[in-house]
GROMACS .gro file of C-alpha atoms in nm:
model
  418
    1MET     CA    1  11.098  13.287  14.368
    2THR     CA    2  11.465  13.337  14.542
    3LEU     CA    3  11.482  13.145  14.859
    4ARG     CA    4  11.617  13.472  15.053
    5SER     CA    5  11.282  13.664  14.869
    6ALA     CA    6  11.066  13.356  14.945
    7ARG     CA    7  11.235  13.338  15.380
    8THR     CA    8  11.209  13.732  15.358
    9SER     CA    9  10.778  13.681  15.239
   10THR     CA   10  10.676  13.477  15.489
   11SER     CA   11  10.877  13.686  15.767
   12LEU     CA   12  10.657  13.967  15.658
   13PHE     CA   13  10.363  13.738  15.637
   14ALA     CA   14  10.416  13.552  15.976
   15ALA     CA   15  10.491  13.908  16.164
   16LEU     CA   16  10.204  14.118  16.011
   17GLY     CA   17   9.977  13.823  16.131
   18SER     CA   18  10.181  13.885  16.449
   19VAL     CA   19  10.155  14.239  16.487
   20VAL     CA   20   9.720  14.242  16.423
   21SER     CA   21   9.732  13.927  16.682
   22LEU     CA   22   9.804  14.202  16.962
   23GLY     CA   23   9.610  14.473  16.862
   24ALA     CA   24   9.329  14.170  16.888
   25GLN     CA   25   9.444  14.130  17.193
   26GLY     CA   26   9.524  14.477  17.321
   27LEU     CA   27   9.086  14.538  17.202
   28PHE     CA   28   9.002  14.192  17.422
   29ALA     CA   29   9.165  14.315  17.665
   30LEU     CA   30   8.990  14.601  17.653
   31PHE     CA   31   8.639  14.470  17.649
   32LEU     CA   32   8.735  14.252  17.950
   33LEU     CA   33   8.744  14.572  18.180
   34LYS     CA   34   8.559  14.812  18.033
   35LEU     CA   35   8.210  14.557  17.917
   36PHE     CA   36   8.247  14.227  18.186
   37ASP     CA   37   8.263  14.231  18.545
   38ALA     CA   38   8.509  14.152  18.803
   39SER     CA   39   8.384  13.843  18.899
   40ALA     CA   40   8.308  13.646  18.526
   41VAL     CA   41   8.612  13.798  18.384
   42GLY     CA   42   8.794  13.662  18.734
   43GLN     CA   43   8.678  13.252  18.580
   44PHE     CA   44   8.728  13.286  18.248
   45SER     CA   45   9.161  13.381  18.357
   46VAL     CA   46   9.152  13.120  18.562
   47VAL     CA   47   9.026  12.905  18.302
   48SER     CA   48   9.251  13.026  18.015
   49GLN     CA   49   9.480  13.053  18.265
   50ILE     CA   50   9.454  12.665  18.370
   51ALA     CA   51   9.420  12.579  17.987
   52PHE     CA   52   9.750  12.731  17.887
   53CYS     CA   53   9.902  12.562  18.184
   54TRP     CA   54   9.802  12.197  18.051
   55ALA     CA   55   9.807  12.304  17.656
   56THR     CA   56  10.186  12.446  17.693
   57LEU     CA   57  10.332  12.109  17.882
   58ALA     CA   58  10.107  11.872  17.672
   59LEU     CA   59  10.229  12.053  17.398
   60ALA     CA   60  10.639  11.918  17.526
   61GLN     CA   61  10.751  12.192  17.294
   62SER     CA   62  10.594  12.018  16.998
   63PRO     CA   63  10.579  12.325  16.771
   64LEU     CA   64  10.944  12.358  16.703
   65SER     CA   65  10.963  12.042  16.692
   66LEU     CA   66  10.777  11.979  16.423
   67LEU     CA   67  10.919  12.296  16.242
   68ALA     CA   68  11.342  12.185  16.266
   69ASP     CA   69  11.271  11.774  16.198
   70ARG     CA   70  11.270  11.865  15.782
   71HIS     CA   71  11.348  11.513  15.797
   72THR     CA   72  10.987  11.369  15.791
   73LEU     CA   73  10.686  11.532  15.614
   74ALA     CA   74  10.501  11.837  15.713
   75HIS     CA   75  10.158  11.688  15.740
   76THR     CA   76  10.309  11.343  15.842
   77ALA     CA   77  10.503  11.551  16.181
   78ALA     CA   78  10.179  11.812  16.205
   79ALA     CA   79   9.938  11.413  16.321
   80LYS     CA   80  10.259  11.254  16.484
   81ALA     CA   81  10.312  11.535  16.712
   82TRP     CA   82   9.910  11.612  16.741
   83ALA     CA   83   9.805  11.278  16.826
   84GLN     CA   84  10.153  11.247  17.128
   85SER     CA   85  10.031  11.610  17.231
   86ALA     CA   86   9.679  11.479  17.315
   87MET     CA   87   9.768  11.177  17.476
   88ARG     CA   88   9.995  11.338  17.740
   89MET     CA   89   9.704  11.630  17.797
   90LEU     CA   90   9.460  11.297  17.861
   91TRP     CA   91   9.736  11.136  18.092
   92MET     CA   92   9.792  11.522  18.245
   93SER     CA   93   9.442  11.570  18.278
   94PRO     CA   94   9.355  11.413  18.672
   95TRP     CA   95   9.622  11.782  18.755
   96ALA     CA   96   9.475  11.996  18.514
   97LEU     CA   97   9.119  11.949  18.732
   98LEU     CA   98   9.319  11.932  19.045
   99ALA     CA   99   9.344  12.302  18.958
  100LEU     CA  100   9.060  12.354  18.784
  101TRP     CA  101   8.875  12.257  19.169
  102TRP     CA  102   9.112  12.405  19.368
  103SER     CA  103   9.065  12.726  19.181
  104GLN     CA  104   8.688  12.719  19.284
  105SER     CA  105   8.719  12.580  19.603
  106HIS     CA  106   8.672  12.906  19.797
  107ALA     CA  107   8.463  13.094  19.496
  108THR     CA  108   8.138  13.270  19.573
  109ALA     CA  109   7.791  13.115  19.567
  110SER     CA  110   7.723  13.284  19.198
  111ALA     CA  111   8.058  13.088  19.133
  112GLN     CA  112   8.029  12.825  18.776
  113HIS     CA  113   8.055  12.478  19.049
  114TRP     CA  114   8.385  12.389  18.881
  115SER     CA  115   8.265  11.981  18.792
  116ALA     CA  116   8.035  12.247  18.511
  117LEU     CA  117   8.387  12.436  18.361
  118ALA     CA  118   8.601  12.138  18.340
  119PRO     CA  119   8.385  12.118  17.963
  120TRP     CA  120   8.570  12.420  17.868
  121VAL     CA  121   8.848  12.345  18.012
  122GLY     CA  122   8.932  12.013  17.804
  123GLY     CA  123   8.776  12.229  17.508
  124ILE     CA  124   8.966  12.476  17.520
  125ALA     CA  125   9.272  12.333  17.567
  126LEU     CA  126   9.283  12.067  17.330
  127LEU     CA  127   9.182  12.366  17.010
  128GLN     CA  128   9.402  12.557  17.133
  129MET     CA  129   9.752  12.289  17.164
  130SER     CA  130   9.573  12.291  16.780
  131TRP     CA  131   9.628  12.599  16.712
  132LEU     CA  132   9.965  12.600  16.821
  133LEU     CA  133  10.002  12.285  16.610
  134ALA     CA  134   9.876  12.447  16.288
  135GLN     CA  135  10.111  12.758  16.321
  136SER     CA  136  10.401  12.553  16.358
  137LEU     CA  137  10.202  12.368  16.008
  138THR     CA  138  10.157  12.650  15.776
  139LEU     CA  139  10.541  12.787  15.793
  140ARG     CA  140  10.692  12.419  15.747
  141GLN     CA  141  10.430  12.423  15.406
  142GLN     CA  142  10.553  12.745  15.315
  143ALA     CA  143  10.214  12.879  15.336
  144THR     CA  144  10.239  13.255  15.304
  145ALA     CA  145   9.878  13.379  15.324
  146ALA     CA  146   9.809  13.189  15.582
  147VAL     CA  147  10.080  13.179  15.823
  148ALA     CA  148   9.899  13.478  15.897
  149TRP     CA  149   9.580  13.410  15.978
  150VAL     CA  150   9.660  13.104  16.124
  151ARG     CA  151   9.832  13.326  16.384
  152LEU     CA  152   9.567  13.665  16.409
  153LEU     CA  153   9.142  13.497  16.308
  154PRO     CA  154   9.217  13.359  16.624
  155PRO     CA  155   9.197  13.715  16.829
  156VAL     CA  156   9.004  13.884  16.605
  157LEU     CA  157   8.753  13.669  16.621
  158ALA     CA  158   8.711  13.590  16.985
  159ALA     CA  159   8.756  14.013  17.044
  160LEU     CA  160   8.428  14.019  16.869
  161ILE     CA  161   8.238  13.776  16.990
  162ALA     CA  162   8.303  13.919  17.288
  163GLY     CA  163   8.198  14.240  17.174
  164LEU     CA  164   7.952  14.118  17.020
  165GLY     CA  165   7.744  13.929  17.307
  166ALA     CA  166   7.836  14.162  17.519
  167VAL     CA  167   7.692  14.468  17.326
  168ALA     CA  168   7.442  14.374  17.074
  169LEU     CA  169   7.345  14.043  17.326
  170GLY     CA  170   7.352  14.176  17.716
  171LEU     CA  171   7.549  13.836  17.774
  172THR     CA  172   7.861  13.992  17.988
  173ASP     CA  173   7.838  13.613  18.224
  174SER     CA  174   8.201  13.413  18.150
  175ARG     CA  175   8.064  13.160  17.979
  176THR     CA  176   8.109  13.464  17.661
  177LEU     CA  177   8.440  13.503  17.681
  178LEU     CA  178   8.458  13.159  17.744
  179LEU     CA  179   8.347  13.071  17.360
  180SER     CA  180   8.467  13.375  17.247
  181ALA     CA  181   8.817  13.199  17.336
  182LEU     CA  182   8.672  12.874  17.229
  183LEU     CA  183   8.543  12.969  16.970
  184GLY     CA  184   8.850  13.178  16.805
  185TYR     CA  185   9.112  12.835  16.900
  186ALA     CA  186   8.848  12.653  16.695
  187ALA     CA  187   8.910  12.921  16.418
  188GLY     CA  188   9.322  12.916  16.417
  189ALA     CA  189   9.245  12.484  16.461
  190LEU     CA  190   9.124  12.486  16.098
  191TRP     CA  191   9.497  12.452  15.944
  192MET     CA  192   9.582  12.130  16.125
  193LEU     CA  193   9.280  11.963  15.921
  194PRO     CA  194   9.416  11.869  15.607
  195ALA     CA  195   9.709  11.693  15.820
  196LEU     CA  196   9.456  11.507  16.101
  197THR     CA  197   9.240  11.383  15.854
  198SER     CA  198   9.372  11.354  15.497
  199LYS     CA  199   9.565  11.015  15.432
  200THR     CA  200   9.686  11.120  15.113
  201GLU     CA  201  10.118  11.112  15.088
  202TYR     CA  202  10.280  11.400  14.987
  203PRO     CA  203  10.510  11.442  14.723
  204ALA     CA  204  10.940  11.385  14.851
  205SER     CA  205  10.953  11.715  14.828
  206ASP     CA  206  10.883  11.824  15.103
  207LEU     CA  207  11.196  11.680  15.245
  208VAL     CA  208  11.410  11.999  15.178
  209ASP     CA  209  11.705  11.793  15.393
  210PRO     CA  210  11.723  11.452  15.481
  211ALA     CA  211  12.044  11.506  15.679
  212GLN     CA  212  11.965  11.831  15.861
  213PRO     CA  213  11.983  11.712  16.281
  214GLY     CA  214  11.654  11.816  16.353
  215ASP     CA  215  11.522  11.792  16.706
  216THR     CA  216  11.710  11.583  16.879
  217ARG     CA  217  11.537  11.558  17.241
  218ALA     CA  218  11.419  11.331  17.400
  219THR     CA  219  11.019  11.380  17.497
  220GLN     CA  220  11.065  11.354  17.857
  221LEU     CA  221  11.384  11.658  17.852
  222LYS     CA  222  11.163  11.882  17.595
  223LEU     CA  223  10.862  11.802  17.912
  224LEU     CA  224  11.075  11.940  18.134
  225HIS     CA  225  11.226  12.202  17.966
  226THR     CA  226  10.889  12.314  17.889
  227PHE     CA  227  10.758  12.265  18.275
  228THR     CA  228  11.063  12.442  18.382
  229ASP     CA  229  10.959  12.771  18.151
  230VAL     CA  230  10.584  12.673  18.263
  231ALA     CA  231  10.759  12.758  18.624
  232VAL     CA  232  10.926  13.074  18.599
  233ASN     CA  233  10.699  13.261  18.430
  234GLY     CA  234  10.408  13.140  18.718
  235LEU     CA  235  10.624  13.233  18.980
  236LEU     CA  236  10.778  13.553  18.866
  237ALA     CA  237  10.449  13.695  18.857
  238VAL     CA  238  10.345  13.570  19.214
  239GLN     CA  239  10.619  13.622  19.419
  240TRP     CA  240  10.638  13.923  19.307
  241GLN     CA  241  10.279  14.046  19.452
  242ALA     CA  242  10.398  13.850  19.753
  243LEU     CA  243  10.726  14.003  19.826
  244TYR     CA  244  10.651  14.350  19.726
  245GLY     CA  245  10.270  14.374  19.703
  246THR     CA  246  10.064  14.391  19.368
  247ALA     CA  247  10.132  14.750  19.306
  248GLU     CA  248  10.508  14.644  19.289
  249ALA     CA  249  10.337  14.292  19.031
  250GLY     CA  250  10.159  14.546  18.796
  251LEU     CA  251  10.501  14.763  18.719
  252LEU     CA  252  10.705  14.472  18.656
  253LEU     CA  253  10.418  14.240  18.454
  254VAL     CA  254  10.311  14.551  18.242
  255LEU     CA  255  10.674  14.631  18.167
  256LEU     CA  256  10.736  14.235  18.059
  257ARG     CA  257  10.421  14.265  17.821
  258VAL     CA  258  10.474  14.565  17.635
  259PHE     CA  259  10.879  14.467  17.611
  260GLY     CA  260  10.783  14.065  17.571
  261PHE     CA  261  10.612  14.126  17.228
  262ILE     CA  262  10.947  14.173  17.075
  263PRO     CA  263  11.139  13.945  17.126
  264GLY     CA  264  10.862  13.706  17.110
  265LEU     CA  265  10.793  13.839  16.758
  266VAL     CA  266  11.125  13.808  16.663
  267HIS     CA  267  11.124  13.474  16.736
  268SER     CA  268  10.784  13.335  16.505
  269ALA     CA  269  10.858  13.604  16.220
  270TRP     CA  270  11.251  13.557  16.205
  271ALA     CA  271  11.389  13.202  16.387
  272GLN     CA  272  11.077  13.020  16.308
  273VAL     CA  273  11.106  13.069  15.926
  274GLU     CA  274  11.393  13.008  15.928
  275MET     CA  275  11.418  12.670  16.154
  276SER     CA  276  11.116  12.593  15.901
  277ARG     CA  277  11.354  12.622  15.614
  278GLY     CA  278  11.672  12.466  15.801
  279THR     CA  279  11.925  12.842  15.742
  280THR     CA  280  12.133  12.964  15.909
  281ASP     CA  281  12.187  13.337  15.762
  282ARG     CA  282  12.361  13.513  16.094
  283ARG     CA  283  12.447  13.805  15.920
  284ALA     CA  284  12.063  13.860  15.855
  285SER     CA  285  12.016  13.764  16.180
  286GLY     CA  286  12.261  14.025  16.323
  287ALA     CA  287  12.060  14.276  16.172
  288VAL     CA  288  11.810  14.165  16.325
  289ALA     CA  289  11.874  14.132  16.658
  290ALA     CA  290  11.973  14.476  16.630
  291LEU     CA  291  11.656  14.626  16.479
  292ALA     CA  292  11.487  14.464  16.820
  293CYS     CA  293  11.695  14.614  17.004
  294GLY     CA  294  11.722  14.956  16.851
  295VAL     CA  295  11.336  14.908  16.864
  296ILE     CA  296  11.352  14.768  17.281
  297ALA     CA  297  11.549  15.128  17.356
  298LEU     CA  298  11.314  15.349  17.194
  299MET     CA  299  11.005  15.202  17.351
  300ALA     CA  300  11.244  15.282  17.691
  301LEU     CA  301  11.291  15.594  17.624
  302ALA     CA  302  10.922  15.678  17.479
  303ILE     CA  303  10.810  15.571  17.817
  304GLN     CA  304  11.077  15.818  17.977
  305ALA     CA  305  10.956  16.091  17.815
  306ALA     CA  306  10.606  16.001  17.846
  307LEU     CA  307  10.657  15.986  18.279
  308HIS     CA  308  10.856  16.264  18.310
  309LEU     CA  309  10.589  16.498  18.159
  310GLY     CA  310  10.390  16.376  18.323
  311TRP     CA  311  10.142  16.182  18.103
  312LEU     CA  312  10.074  15.897  18.306
  313GLN     CA  313   9.902  15.866  18.592
  314PRO     CA  314  10.125  15.889  18.941
  315SER     CA  315  10.103  15.607  19.041
  316TRP     CA  316  10.257  15.502  18.701
  317GLN     CA  317  10.560  15.690  18.861
  318GLY     CA  318  10.780  15.356  18.998
  319LEU     CA  319  10.790  15.226  18.662
  320THR     CA  320  11.166  15.441  18.660
  321ASP     CA  321  11.314  15.163  18.908
  322TYR     CA  322  11.233  14.873  18.659
  323LEU     CA  323  11.211  15.002  18.334
  324TRP     CA  324  11.562  15.033  18.208
  325PRO     CA  325  11.679  14.676  18.405
  326LEU     CA  326  11.416  14.486  18.212
  327ALA     CA  327  11.486  14.672  17.902
  328CYS     CA  328  11.782  14.500  17.878
  329TRP     CA  329  11.700  14.216  17.988
  330GLN     CA  330  11.473  14.145  17.701
  331ILE     CA  331  11.736  14.328  17.483
  332ALA     CA  332  11.897  14.040  17.581
  333ALA     CA  333  11.613  13.863  17.430
  334CYS     CA  334  11.596  13.960  17.021
  335ILE     CA  335  11.927  13.838  17.077
  336MET     CA  336  11.876  13.543  17.146
  337ALA     CA  337  11.546  13.523  16.977
  338ALA     CA  338  11.723  13.670  16.676
  339HIS     CA  339  12.006  13.292  16.688
  340ALA     CA  340  11.727  13.116  16.853
  341HIS     CA  341  11.686  12.827  16.530
  342LEU     CA  342  12.092  12.786  16.567
  343PRO     CA  343  12.069  12.517  16.776
  344PHE     CA  344  11.812  12.315  16.592
  345VAL     CA  345  12.000  12.332  16.291
  346HIS     CA  346  12.296  12.252  16.402
  347GLY     CA  347  12.227  11.963  16.587
  348ARG     CA  348  12.275  12.073  16.961
  349THR     CA  349  11.904  12.045  17.075
  350GLU     CA  350  12.013  11.910  17.409
  351ARG     CA  351  12.256  12.131  17.469
  352PHE     CA  352  11.998  12.393  17.424
  353SER     CA  353  11.747  12.236  17.664
  354TRP     CA  354  11.983  12.168  17.981
  355GLN     CA  355  12.060  12.509  17.936
  356CYS     CA  356  11.760  12.614  17.925
  357ILE     CA  357  11.621  12.452  18.214
  358ALA     CA  358  12.017  12.512  18.466
  359MET     CA  359  11.899  12.932  18.343
  360ASN     CA  360  11.547  12.835  18.447
  361ALA     CA  361  11.696  12.719  18.773
  362VAL     CA  362  11.865  12.957  18.880
  363MET     CA  363  11.547  13.176  18.832
  364LEU     CA  364  11.357  13.031  19.072
  365ALA     CA  365  11.653  13.024  19.324
  366LEU     CA  366  11.690  13.412  19.270
  367LEU     CA  367  11.290  13.490  19.239
  368CYS     CA  368  11.291  13.260  19.650
  369LEU     CA  369  11.600  13.450  19.730
  370PRO     CA  370  11.407  13.653  20.033
  371VAL     CA  371  11.261  13.312  20.162
  372LEU     CA  372  11.562  13.111  20.121
  373CYS     CA  373  11.752  13.312  20.324
  374PRO     CA  374  11.572  13.357  20.677
  375LEU     CA  375  11.569  13.006  20.635
  376LEU     CA  376  11.878  12.961  20.598
  377GLY     CA  377  12.050  13.194  20.892
  378LEU     CA  378  12.128  13.450  20.644
  379ALA     CA  379  12.063  13.848  20.684
  380LEU     CA  380  11.906  13.915  20.364
  381VAL     CA  381  11.705  14.167  20.277
  382LEU     CA  382  11.654  14.290  19.937
  383SER     CA  383  11.442  14.568  19.766
  384ALA     CA  384  11.205  14.527  19.458
  385HIS     CA  385  11.470  14.719  19.283
  386GLU     CA  386  11.692  14.555  19.460
  387HIS     CA  387  11.605  14.214  19.391
  388LEU     CA  388  11.492  14.307  19.015
  389LEU     CA  389  11.881  14.439  18.923
  390LEU     CA  390  11.949  14.056  18.982
  391VAL     CA  391  11.668  13.919  18.812
  392SER     CA  392  11.729  14.088  18.507
  393GLY     CA  393  12.153  14.063  18.576
  394PHE     CA  394  12.205  13.706  18.513
  395MET     CA  395  11.838  13.657  18.249
  396GLY     CA  396  12.057  13.895  18.065
  397GLN     CA  397  12.503  13.798  18.095
  398ALA     CA  398  12.263  13.385  18.059
  399LEU     CA  399  12.064  13.492  17.734
  400LEU     CA  400  12.375  13.636  17.571
  401ALA     CA  401  12.667  13.333  17.680
  402GLN     CA  402  12.341  13.164  17.513
  403VAL     CA  403  12.406  13.269  17.216
  404LEU     CA  404  12.801  13.284  17.200
  405ASP     CA  405  12.818  12.934  17.313
  406HIS     CA  406  12.528  12.831  16.973
  407GLY     CA  407  12.632  13.165  16.695
  408LEU     CA  408  13.050  13.064  16.731
  409GLN     CA  409  12.917  12.703  16.683
  410ARG     CA  410  12.885  12.555  16.271
  411GLN     CA  411  12.625  12.251  16.126
  412LYS     CA  412  12.705  11.894  16.316
  413PRO     CA  413  12.777  11.659  15.919
  414PRO     CA  414  12.583  11.439  15.853
  415ALA     CA  415  12.653  11.069  16.050
  416SER     CA  416  12.703  10.922  15.701
  417ALA     CA  417  13.050  11.180  15.656
  418GLN     CA  418  13.182  11.150  16.004
   0.00000   0.00000   0.00000
């Protein structure tokens, strides 16, 4: 099998796994709405969100580093990344427990005590962290079938357990949902077991390109990068609801969820595959970006047609103001996602992280602008639509500038050649 055909096969399996995973997540969301009451879903959502933030911060972008650091043995690098992430998770545990305690401090009497939920948070966070590393490990090994299975099995299994528990056994409390998530992530984490348990030294063929720069960022920089990503994602939802109400927040978040799957798919099915191989096929990356942008545009046109024809409930008519600004933002995100491997292949990871941190800092300031202006004595009043244009316009231009910056660069020569 040629390099190009192997890469295409890996990308197709990664895309297949991601698409099936999305379908399973949609089915899981349907089960949440139809089979479980609001209090059970609320408690599960809080626990899973705390666990996700805990795992994400503990990883500090280790899955990307595992893909980029191709000068190390895959199993050795995966085991080291897991151990370092587990240690960070341990020293972050007081903050996670504090967040859990605060989330339950005003809960109803029927809700579980925060101490009873602590093992669930810790278990889900640890297994989710392991699952995310396992996805990168299968890409490093170029195990095509495993690339798909490791992505689709956890959400599919979680949906099946939640559905069977509610329908067949009548178990509709939050513990059913927590158990489904725990077992789903446990299934995905199984692909990490060989790296964590095997003592075998793997052959040097795993060292594909010892001269490749890889991920040169310090752990502190990766952690700061991850923290600002989490802060922007969290504040975007919270601030929009606080400023403009639940309905406006729903319009924003539902479109971000619908559109945001496409750049996420491009990153997992293309950029991560390229990163794992250390290749930079610019023409192919451009073609992938163009295809993804076309999909976003078609989705936007389909939603606009559905609104115009009255296929959606009247409460969704406000999507008109959000549709194209968010579509343009996510089109830029698709272009960036298709070229996201370039900073890692070219040895410009530190520059990439500082760019992302600066973008996130500006985004945080823009999100807080309606609150900061009165404090500074500035008479600036923004409507939700004007605020959206400001935020999406900045992000679109910043992402495209980042693509140009890294897309025009060439790979750094090895140190021995300088």
